[in-house]
Amino acid sequence: MEALAGLPVVGRAVLALQAAGVDRIAVVCPEERVDVREWLGADRRVRCELSFHATEPEAEAALAGRRVLRTRHDRVGPPAAYRRLLSVAPGGTADDGLTDVRTESGRRRAVAALFDACRKPEDGLVSRWLNRRVSIAISKRLVGTPARPNHITLVTFLLGAAAAAAVSVGTYGAMLAGAVAMQLNSILDGVDGELARVRFQQSASGAWLDTLSDDFSNILFFTGMALAAATAVPDAPLWAVAGWIGVGGTVVTVLSYYVELARVGSGDFYALDWSGFEGGGPGLRQRVFSILYLLVRKDFFILLLLAAAIVGVLPYMTVVVMVFAVVTALGGVIRFVRGSSHGRARSGEAARAARPGLPGALPEER
């Protein structure tokens, strides 16, 4: 079967429609295309009601009584493109946002669009302008390989652990190498999610593994900084003490968030309600929260620590780590006590459960 970004093209169409909320799909597929039928029938990601038909009238009859969306398998787009089409009233029109992949140039545009859809509104400034650009470039080269998202998560964690070990040595060269490795960890942190979304390999366990990897990488790195401060600034032990307070504050923060994540049934950090921090509201408190939210984002903070390592002051950044760790720990405890998080359901399953019944679809395999 013809493949695009790690998936057969017709399989991509079915999975994208399913992710958009379609619960019944009729595939126009000649009987001799046994490969298509077997792949769709065997892939456990396909959970919607699926039927195969030799002609389009047969497929329409199978969807009788439902509003039907007709789409070709060789016009590719992310689930959001199909959601826009599904939201159009009967007789209305909309730019379908799909790309014809029957030409090489079309395939390149389609792959670019699929990965562009991986960018998140929540991405910080460093992620948006640096990390995400590099991670998408890496993901494009990995998407057609056997590498799975969880493999990348494991590599990312090991890189973070190596970064922490290097920083703990306390010499300029070791700390710089560790800070560079941690910046690479921050970049690779986006690759597993990009592969999962483009190849429809999202899972609850994968979300938890990614969150745990991210948090433990941070805790280990801050531990390495505390050890480095004790080595590099032996006459001023308060720098090391600040580092250990920062580690403790970070642990308190992540534990409080894990309780919230368990409450909302998700391992995705962004499933929590951050509406009080992300936007720039009219009040002074809101603006302060927005600035703090930007500063404590991993993408910005890790780049800041890399800059500190370059100029040779990384051990002294334990005070900065301590301040922000204490602030975020207090915020996490307050959120926990108030029980104010009502997770915004962003997963495909939760989003489908929240929407009314959606029409069937006719992805054509020709």
Short mmCIF file of C-alpha atoms in Angstrom, two decimals:
data_model
loop_
_atom_site.label_atom_id
_atom_site.label_comp_id
_atom_site.label_asym_id
_atom_site.label_seq_id
_atom_site.Cartn_x
_atom_site.Cartn_y
_atom_site.Cartn_z
CA MET A 1 0.00 0.00 0.00
CA GLU A 2 1.11 3.54 -0.67
CA ALA A 3 2.35 5.10 2.56
CA LEU A 4 2.69 8.67 3.79
CA ALA A 5 4.44 9.70 7.01
CA GLY A 6 4.53 6.18 8.37
CA LEU A 7 0.96 5.13 7.53
CA PRO A 8 -0.86 3.73 4.48
CA VAL A 9 -2.68 6.65 2.89
CA VAL A 10 -6.13 5.06 3.15
CA GLY A 11 -5.42 4.08 6.77
CA ARG A 12 -4.43 7.67 7.49
CA ALA A 13 -7.75 8.89 6.09
CA VAL A 14 -9.74 6.46 8.25
CA LEU A 15 -7.79 7.27 11.43
CA ALA A 16 -8.03 11.03 10.82
CA LEU A 17 -11.79 10.79 10.31
CA GLN A 18 -12.10 8.70 13.46
CA ALA A 19 -10.05 11.24 15.43
CA ALA A 20 -12.32 13.99 14.07
CA GLY A 21 -15.31 12.25 15.64
CA VAL A 22 -16.72 10.11 12.84
CA ASP A 23 -18.05 6.87 14.30
CA ARG A 24 -19.11 5.08 11.12
CA ILE A 25 -17.04 4.91 7.94
CA ALA A 26 -17.88 3.20 4.64
CA VAL A 27 -14.82 2.57 2.50
CA VAL A 28 -15.22 2.34 -1.27
CA CYS A 29 -12.65 -0.34 -2.03
CA PRO A 30 -12.45 -2.95 -4.83
CA GLU A 31 -12.64 -6.52 -3.55
CA GLU A 32 -9.19 -7.27 -4.97
CA ARG A 33 -7.59 -4.75 -2.59
CA VAL A 34 -7.21 -7.40 0.08
CA ASP A 35 -4.21 -5.57 1.52
CA VAL A 36 -6.32 -2.52 2.35
CA ARG A 37 -9.09 -4.58 3.92
CA GLU A 38 -6.68 -6.66 5.98
CA TRP A 39 -4.72 -3.65 7.26
CA LEU A 40 -7.83 -1.73 8.32
CA GLY A 41 -9.35 -4.85 9.85
CA ALA A 42 -6.23 -5.76 11.82
CA ASP A 43 -5.11 -2.35 13.08
CA ARG A 44 -6.30 -1.92 16.67
CA ARG A 45 -6.28 1.86 16.32
CA VAL A 46 -9.37 1.57 14.09
CA ARG A 47 -12.24 1.53 16.60
CA CYS A 48 -15.06 3.08 14.55
CA GLU A 49 -17.67 1.02 12.71
CA LEU A 50 -16.10 0.16 9.36
CA SER A 51 -17.56 -1.40 6.20
CA PHE A 52 -16.22 -2.04 2.70
CA HIS A 53 -18.12 -1.56 -0.55
CA ALA A 54 -17.31 -2.03 -4.22
CA THR A 55 -19.18 1.10 -5.37
CA GLU A 56 -20.14 4.47 -3.96
CA PRO A 57 -23.93 3.84 -4.17
CA GLU A 58 -23.47 0.75 -1.99
CA ALA A 59 -21.52 2.81 0.52
CA GLU A 60 -24.19 5.54 0.54
CA ALA A 61 -26.85 2.91 1.17
CA ALA A 62 -24.87 1.66 4.17
CA LEU A 63 -24.97 5.20 5.59
CA ALA A 64 -28.61 5.83 4.80
CA GLY A 65 -30.24 8.33 7.12
CA ARG A 66 -26.95 9.97 8.09
CA ARG A 67 -25.38 13.15 6.82
CA VAL A 68 -22.47 11.96 4.71
CA LEU A 69 -19.06 13.48 4.20
CA ARG A 70 -17.38 12.27 1.01
CA THR A 71 -13.63 12.38 0.98
CA ARG A 72 -10.90 10.73 -1.05
CA HIS A 73 -8.15 8.74 0.62
CA ASP A 74 -5.50 10.55 -1.43
CA ARG A 75 -6.48 13.97 -0.09
CA VAL A 76 -4.69 14.12 3.25
CA GLY A 77 -5.03 16.39 6.25
CA PRO A 78 -4.94 16.39 10.06
CA PRO A 79 -8.10 15.61 12.08
CA ALA A 80 -8.75 19.34 12.53
CA ALA A 81 -9.32 19.70 8.78
CA TYR A 82 -12.04 17.03 8.88
CA ARG A 83 -13.61 18.64 11.96
CA ARG A 84 -13.97 21.89 10.02
CA LEU A 85 -15.70 20.02 7.20
CA LEU A 86 -18.00 18.23 9.62
CA SER A 87 -19.01 21.52 11.22
CA VAL A 88 -20.26 23.01 7.91
CA ALA A 89 -24.04 23.16 7.63
CA PRO A 90 -25.65 21.21 4.75
CA GLY A 91 -25.25 23.22 1.56
CA GLY A 92 -22.42 25.28 3.03
CA THR A 93 -18.87 25.47 1.77
CA ALA A 94 -15.47 25.49 3.41
CA ASP A 95 -11.84 25.24 2.50
CA ASP A 96 -11.26 21.56 3.17
CA GLY A 97 -7.63 22.03 4.25
CA LEU A 98 -6.70 18.72 2.60
CA THR A 99 -3.71 18.19 0.33
CA ASP A 100 -3.66 16.06 -2.82
CA VAL A 101 -0.83 13.53 -2.38
CA ARG A 102 -0.84 12.07 -5.88
CA THR A 103 2.25 14.12 -6.77
CA GLU A 104 5.62 14.32 -5.05
CA SER A 105 5.20 18.04 -4.35
CA GLY A 106 1.76 17.34 -2.90
CA ARG A 107 3.21 14.66 -0.63
CA ARG A 108 5.80 17.10 0.69
CA ARG A 109 3.12 19.72 1.36
CA ALA A 110 0.94 17.13 3.08
CA VAL A 111 3.74 15.96 5.39
CA ALA A 112 4.57 19.58 6.22
CA ALA A 113 0.91 20.27 7.05
CA LEU A 114 0.63 17.16 9.24
CA PHE A 115 3.63 18.21 11.32
CA ASP A 116 2.60 21.87 11.42
CA ALA A 117 -0.61 20.66 13.06
CA CYS A 118 1.57 19.31 15.91
CA ARG A 119 2.39 22.83 17.04
CA LYS A 120 0.48 23.68 20.20
CA PRO A 121 -1.08 27.00 21.21
CA GLU A 122 0.57 26.36 24.59
CA ASP A 123 4.08 26.32 23.10
CA GLY A 124 6.33 28.87 24.80
CA LEU A 125 8.43 31.38 22.89
CA VAL A 126 11.54 29.19 22.82
CA SER A 127 9.52 26.15 21.76
CA ARG A 128 7.73 28.10 19.07
CA TRP A 129 10.81 29.65 17.49
CA LEU A 130 13.56 27.12 18.24
CA ASN A 131 12.69 23.78 19.85
CA ARG A 132 9.64 22.95 17.75
CA ARG A 133 11.44 23.74 14.50
CA VAL A 134 14.25 21.33 15.35
CA SER A 135 12.00 18.64 16.81
CA ILE A 136 9.74 18.64 13.73
CA ALA A 137 12.79 18.30 11.48
CA ILE A 138 13.87 15.27 13.53
CA SER A 139 10.35 13.80 13.59
CA LYS A 140 10.04 14.01 9.81
CA ARG A 141 13.13 11.82 9.50
CA LEU A 142 11.91 9.31 12.09
CA VAL A 143 8.25 9.03 11.08
CA GLY A 144 8.90 6.35 8.46
CA THR A 145 11.13 4.27 10.74
CA PRO A 146 10.20 1.63 13.35
CA ALA A 147 10.98 4.13 16.15
CA ARG A 148 7.94 4.51 18.40
CA PRO A 149 7.05 7.50 20.60
CA ASN A 150 7.89 5.59 23.79
CA HIS A 151 11.35 4.81 22.40
CA ILE A 152 11.97 8.53 21.94
CA THR A 153 10.66 9.24 25.44
CA LEU A 154 13.17 6.77 26.87
CA VAL A 155 16.04 8.29 24.88
CA THR A 156 14.98 11.75 26.02
CA PHE A 157 15.01 10.68 29.67
CA LEU A 158 18.42 9.03 29.34
CA LEU A 159 19.74 12.24 27.80
CA GLY A 160 18.35 14.20 30.76
CA ALA A 161 19.94 11.76 33.22
CA ALA A 162 23.29 12.08 31.41
CA ALA A 163 22.95 15.87 31.54
CA ALA A 164 22.39 15.74 35.29
CA ALA A 165 25.39 13.46 35.81
CA ALA A 166 27.64 15.77 33.78
CA VAL A 167 26.51 18.92 35.59
CA SER A 168 27.07 17.33 38.99
CA VAL A 169 30.83 17.08 38.26
CA GLY A 170 31.06 20.83 38.83
CA THR A 171 33.78 21.77 36.33
CA TYR A 172 33.12 24.36 33.63
CA GLY A 173 33.42 21.88 30.75
CA ALA A 174 31.26 19.23 32.40
CA MET A 175 28.55 21.73 33.35
CA LEU A 176 28.50 23.19 29.84
CA ALA A 177 28.23 19.70 28.33
CA GLY A 178 25.41 18.89 30.74
CA ALA A 179 23.55 22.10 29.94
CA VAL A 180 23.85 21.39 26.20
CA ALA A 181 22.55 17.86 26.76
CA MET A 182 19.62 19.24 28.76
CA GLN A 183 18.79 21.64 25.94
CA LEU A 184 18.75 18.66 23.58
CA ASN A 185 16.47 16.91 26.08
CA SER A 186 14.13 19.90 25.91
CA ILE A 187 14.09 19.72 22.11
CA LEU A 188 13.60 15.94 21.90
CA ASP A 189 10.78 16.27 24.43
CA GLY A 190 8.56 17.32 21.51
CA VAL A 191 9.48 14.47 19.15
CA ASP A 192 7.57 11.68 20.90
CA GLY A 193 4.35 13.69 20.89
CA GLU A 194 4.78 14.69 17.25
CA LEU A 195 5.28 11.09 16.16
CA ALA A 196 2.31 9.98 18.27
CA ARG A 197 -0.03 12.56 16.74
CA VAL A 198 1.08 12.10 13.13
CA ARG A 199 0.97 8.28 13.38
CA PHE A 200 -2.10 8.16 15.68
CA GLN A 201 -0.13 6.36 18.39
CA GLN A 202 -1.39 8.41 21.33
CA SER A 203 -2.06 6.46 24.51
CA ALA A 204 -2.73 7.15 28.16
CA SER A 205 0.38 5.21 29.16
CA GLY A 206 2.45 7.17 26.64
CA ALA A 207 1.19 10.47 28.05
CA TRP A 208 2.11 9.40 31.58
CA LEU A 209 5.52 8.14 30.46
CA ASP A 210 6.23 11.46 28.75
CA THR A 211 5.18 13.44 31.83
CA LEU A 212 7.23 11.27 34.19
CA SER A 213 10.27 11.47 31.90
CA ASP A 214 10.01 15.24 31.71
CA ASP A 215 9.59 15.74 35.46
CA PHE A 216 12.28 13.29 36.53
CA SER A 217 14.71 14.80 34.00
CA ASN A 218 14.13 18.20 35.60
CA ILE A 219 14.48 16.87 39.15
CA LEU A 220 17.71 15.05 38.30
CA PHE A 221 19.14 18.11 36.57
CA PHE A 222 18.36 20.38 39.52
CA THR A 223 19.94 17.76 41.79
CA GLY A 224 23.05 17.88 39.60
CA MET A 225 23.09 21.67 39.95
CA ALA A 226 22.90 21.40 43.75
CA LEU A 227 25.83 18.97 43.76
CA ALA A 228 27.78 21.23 41.39
CA ALA A 229 27.17 24.23 43.65
CA ALA A 230 28.64 22.29 46.58
CA THR A 231 31.72 21.47 44.47
CA ALA A 232 32.22 24.68 42.52
CA VAL A 233 31.40 27.12 45.37
CA PRO A 234 32.70 25.26 48.45
CA ASP A 235 33.10 28.44 50.53
CA ALA A 236 29.46 29.45 50.11
CA PRO A 237 27.30 26.41 51.05
CA LEU A 238 24.10 28.46 50.80
CA TRP A 239 24.19 28.05 47.02
CA ALA A 240 23.99 24.28 47.47
CA VAL A 241 21.26 24.68 50.09
CA ALA A 242 19.28 26.79 47.61
CA GLY A 243 19.70 24.00 45.07
CA TRP A 244 18.30 21.37 47.43
CA ILE A 245 15.34 23.62 48.31
CA GLY A 246 14.73 23.94 44.57
CA VAL A 247 14.75 20.15 44.21
CA GLY A 248 12.32 19.80 47.12
CA GLY A 249 9.99 22.45 45.71
CA THR A 250 9.99 20.77 42.32
CA VAL A 251 9.10 17.42 43.88
CA VAL A 252 6.19 18.98 45.78
CA THR A 253 4.97 20.65 42.58
CA VAL A 254 4.96 17.53 40.45
CA LEU A 255 3.32 15.42 43.16
CA SER A 256 0.47 17.92 43.51
CA TYR A 257 -0.01 17.95 39.74
CA TYR A 258 0.01 14.15 39.59
CA VAL A 259 -2.90 14.10 42.01
CA GLU A 260 -4.76 16.53 39.73
CA LEU A 261 -3.94 14.49 36.65
CA ALA A 262 -5.25 11.38 38.34
CA ARG A 263 -8.47 13.27 39.12
CA VAL A 264 -9.04 14.24 35.49
CA GLY A 265 -7.95 10.83 34.20
CA SER A 266 -5.07 11.99 32.04
CA GLY A 267 -1.29 11.88 32.03
CA ASP A 268 -1.06 15.00 29.87
CA PHE A 269 0.16 18.03 31.82
CA TYR A 270 -1.90 20.30 29.54
CA ALA A 271 -5.09 18.46 30.42
CA LEU A 272 -5.09 20.62 33.56
CA ASP A 273 -6.83 23.98 33.50
CA TRP A 274 -4.19 26.68 32.96
CA SER A 275 -6.62 29.39 31.86
CA GLY A 276 -5.69 31.49 34.86
CA PHE A 277 -2.04 31.57 33.80
CA GLU A 278 -1.88 31.50 30.01
CA GLY A 279 -3.79 34.56 28.95
CA GLY A 280 -3.04 38.20 29.51
CA GLY A 281 -6.00 39.55 31.40
CA PRO A 282 -6.77 43.14 32.38
CA GLY A 283 -5.64 42.87 36.00
CA LEU A 284 -2.13 43.27 37.42
CA ARG A 285 -2.28 39.83 39.06
CA GLN A 286 -3.15 38.24 35.73
CA ARG A 287 -0.24 39.97 33.99
CA VAL A 288 2.15 38.88 36.74
CA PHE A 289 0.90 35.29 36.47
CA SER A 290 1.36 35.41 32.69
CA ILE A 291 4.98 36.54 33.04
CA LEU A 292 5.71 33.90 35.71
CA TYR A 293 4.06 31.24 33.56
CA LEU A 294 6.39 32.18 30.69
CA LEU A 295 9.50 32.16 32.90
CA VAL A 296 8.86 28.78 34.52
CA ARG A 297 8.14 27.03 31.23
CA LYS A 298 10.76 24.36 30.61
CA ASP A 299 11.65 25.63 27.13
CA PHE A 300 12.60 29.10 28.44
CA PHE A 301 14.15 27.98 31.72
CA ILE A 302 16.45 25.34 30.22
CA LEU A 303 17.71 27.80 27.61
CA LEU A 304 18.36 30.29 30.42
CA LEU A 305 20.40 27.66 32.28
CA LEU A 306 22.37 26.93 29.11
CA ALA A 307 23.22 30.64 28.82
CA ALA A 308 24.34 30.60 32.47
CA ALA A 309 26.56 27.58 31.81
CA ILE A 310 28.16 29.32 28.83
CA VAL A 311 29.16 32.32 30.93
CA GLY A 312 30.24 30.06 33.82
CA VAL A 313 27.63 30.95 36.44
CA LEU A 314 25.44 27.84 36.39
CA PRO A 315 26.06 26.92 40.07
CA TYR A 316 24.75 30.33 41.13
CA MET A 317 21.48 29.69 39.26
CA THR A 318 20.42 27.42 42.12
CA VAL A 319 18.93 30.52 43.74
CA VAL A 320 16.77 31.14 40.67
CA VAL A 321 15.75 27.49 40.64
CA MET A 322 14.85 27.76 44.32
CA VAL A 323 12.71 30.87 43.87
CA PHE A 324 10.68 29.51 40.98
CA ALA A 325 10.43 26.04 42.53
CA VAL A 326 9.00 27.51 45.73
CA VAL A 327 6.58 29.72 43.80
CA THR A 328 5.33 26.84 41.64
CA ALA A 329 5.14 24.53 44.67
CA LEU A 330 2.93 27.05 46.50
CA GLY A 331 0.79 27.40 43.39
CA GLY A 332 0.48 23.63 43.12
CA VAL A 333 -0.49 23.25 46.76
CA ILE A 334 -3.09 26.02 46.48
CA ARG A 335 -4.58 24.37 43.39
CA PHE A 336 -4.61 21.03 45.21
CA VAL A 337 -6.32 22.44 48.31
CA ARG A 338 -8.93 24.32 46.31
CA GLY A 339 -9.48 21.42 43.94
CA SER A 340 -9.85 24.05 41.25
CA SER A 341 -8.68 22.04 38.27
CA HIS A 342 -11.42 20.61 36.12
CA GLY A 343 -9.15 19.33 33.27
CA ARG A 344 -10.03 20.54 29.81
CA ALA A 345 -10.57 17.34 27.87
CA ARG A 346 -8.26 17.54 24.89
CA SER A 347 -7.81 13.90 24.02
CA GLY A 348 -9.59 12.54 20.98
CA GLU A 349 -11.68 10.13 23.07
CA ALA A 350 -12.90 12.84 25.45
CA ALA A 351 -13.54 15.27 22.61
CA ARG A 352 -15.62 12.70 20.75
CA ALA A 353 -17.61 11.94 23.88
CA ALA A 354 -18.43 15.63 24.25
CA ARG A 355 -19.72 16.09 20.70
CA PRO A 356 -23.15 15.08 19.38
CA GLY A 357 -23.43 12.27 16.82
CA LEU A 358 -21.38 13.01 13.72
CA PRO A 359 -21.97 11.89 10.15
CA GLY A 360 -20.51 8.94 8.36
CA ALA A 361 -17.76 9.25 5.79
CA LEU A 362 -16.73 7.75 2.50
CA PRO A 363 -12.94 7.58 2.13
CA GLU A 364 -12.39 6.16 -1.33
CA GLU A 365 -9.61 3.70 -2.13
CA ARG A 366 -9.09 3.71 -5.90
#
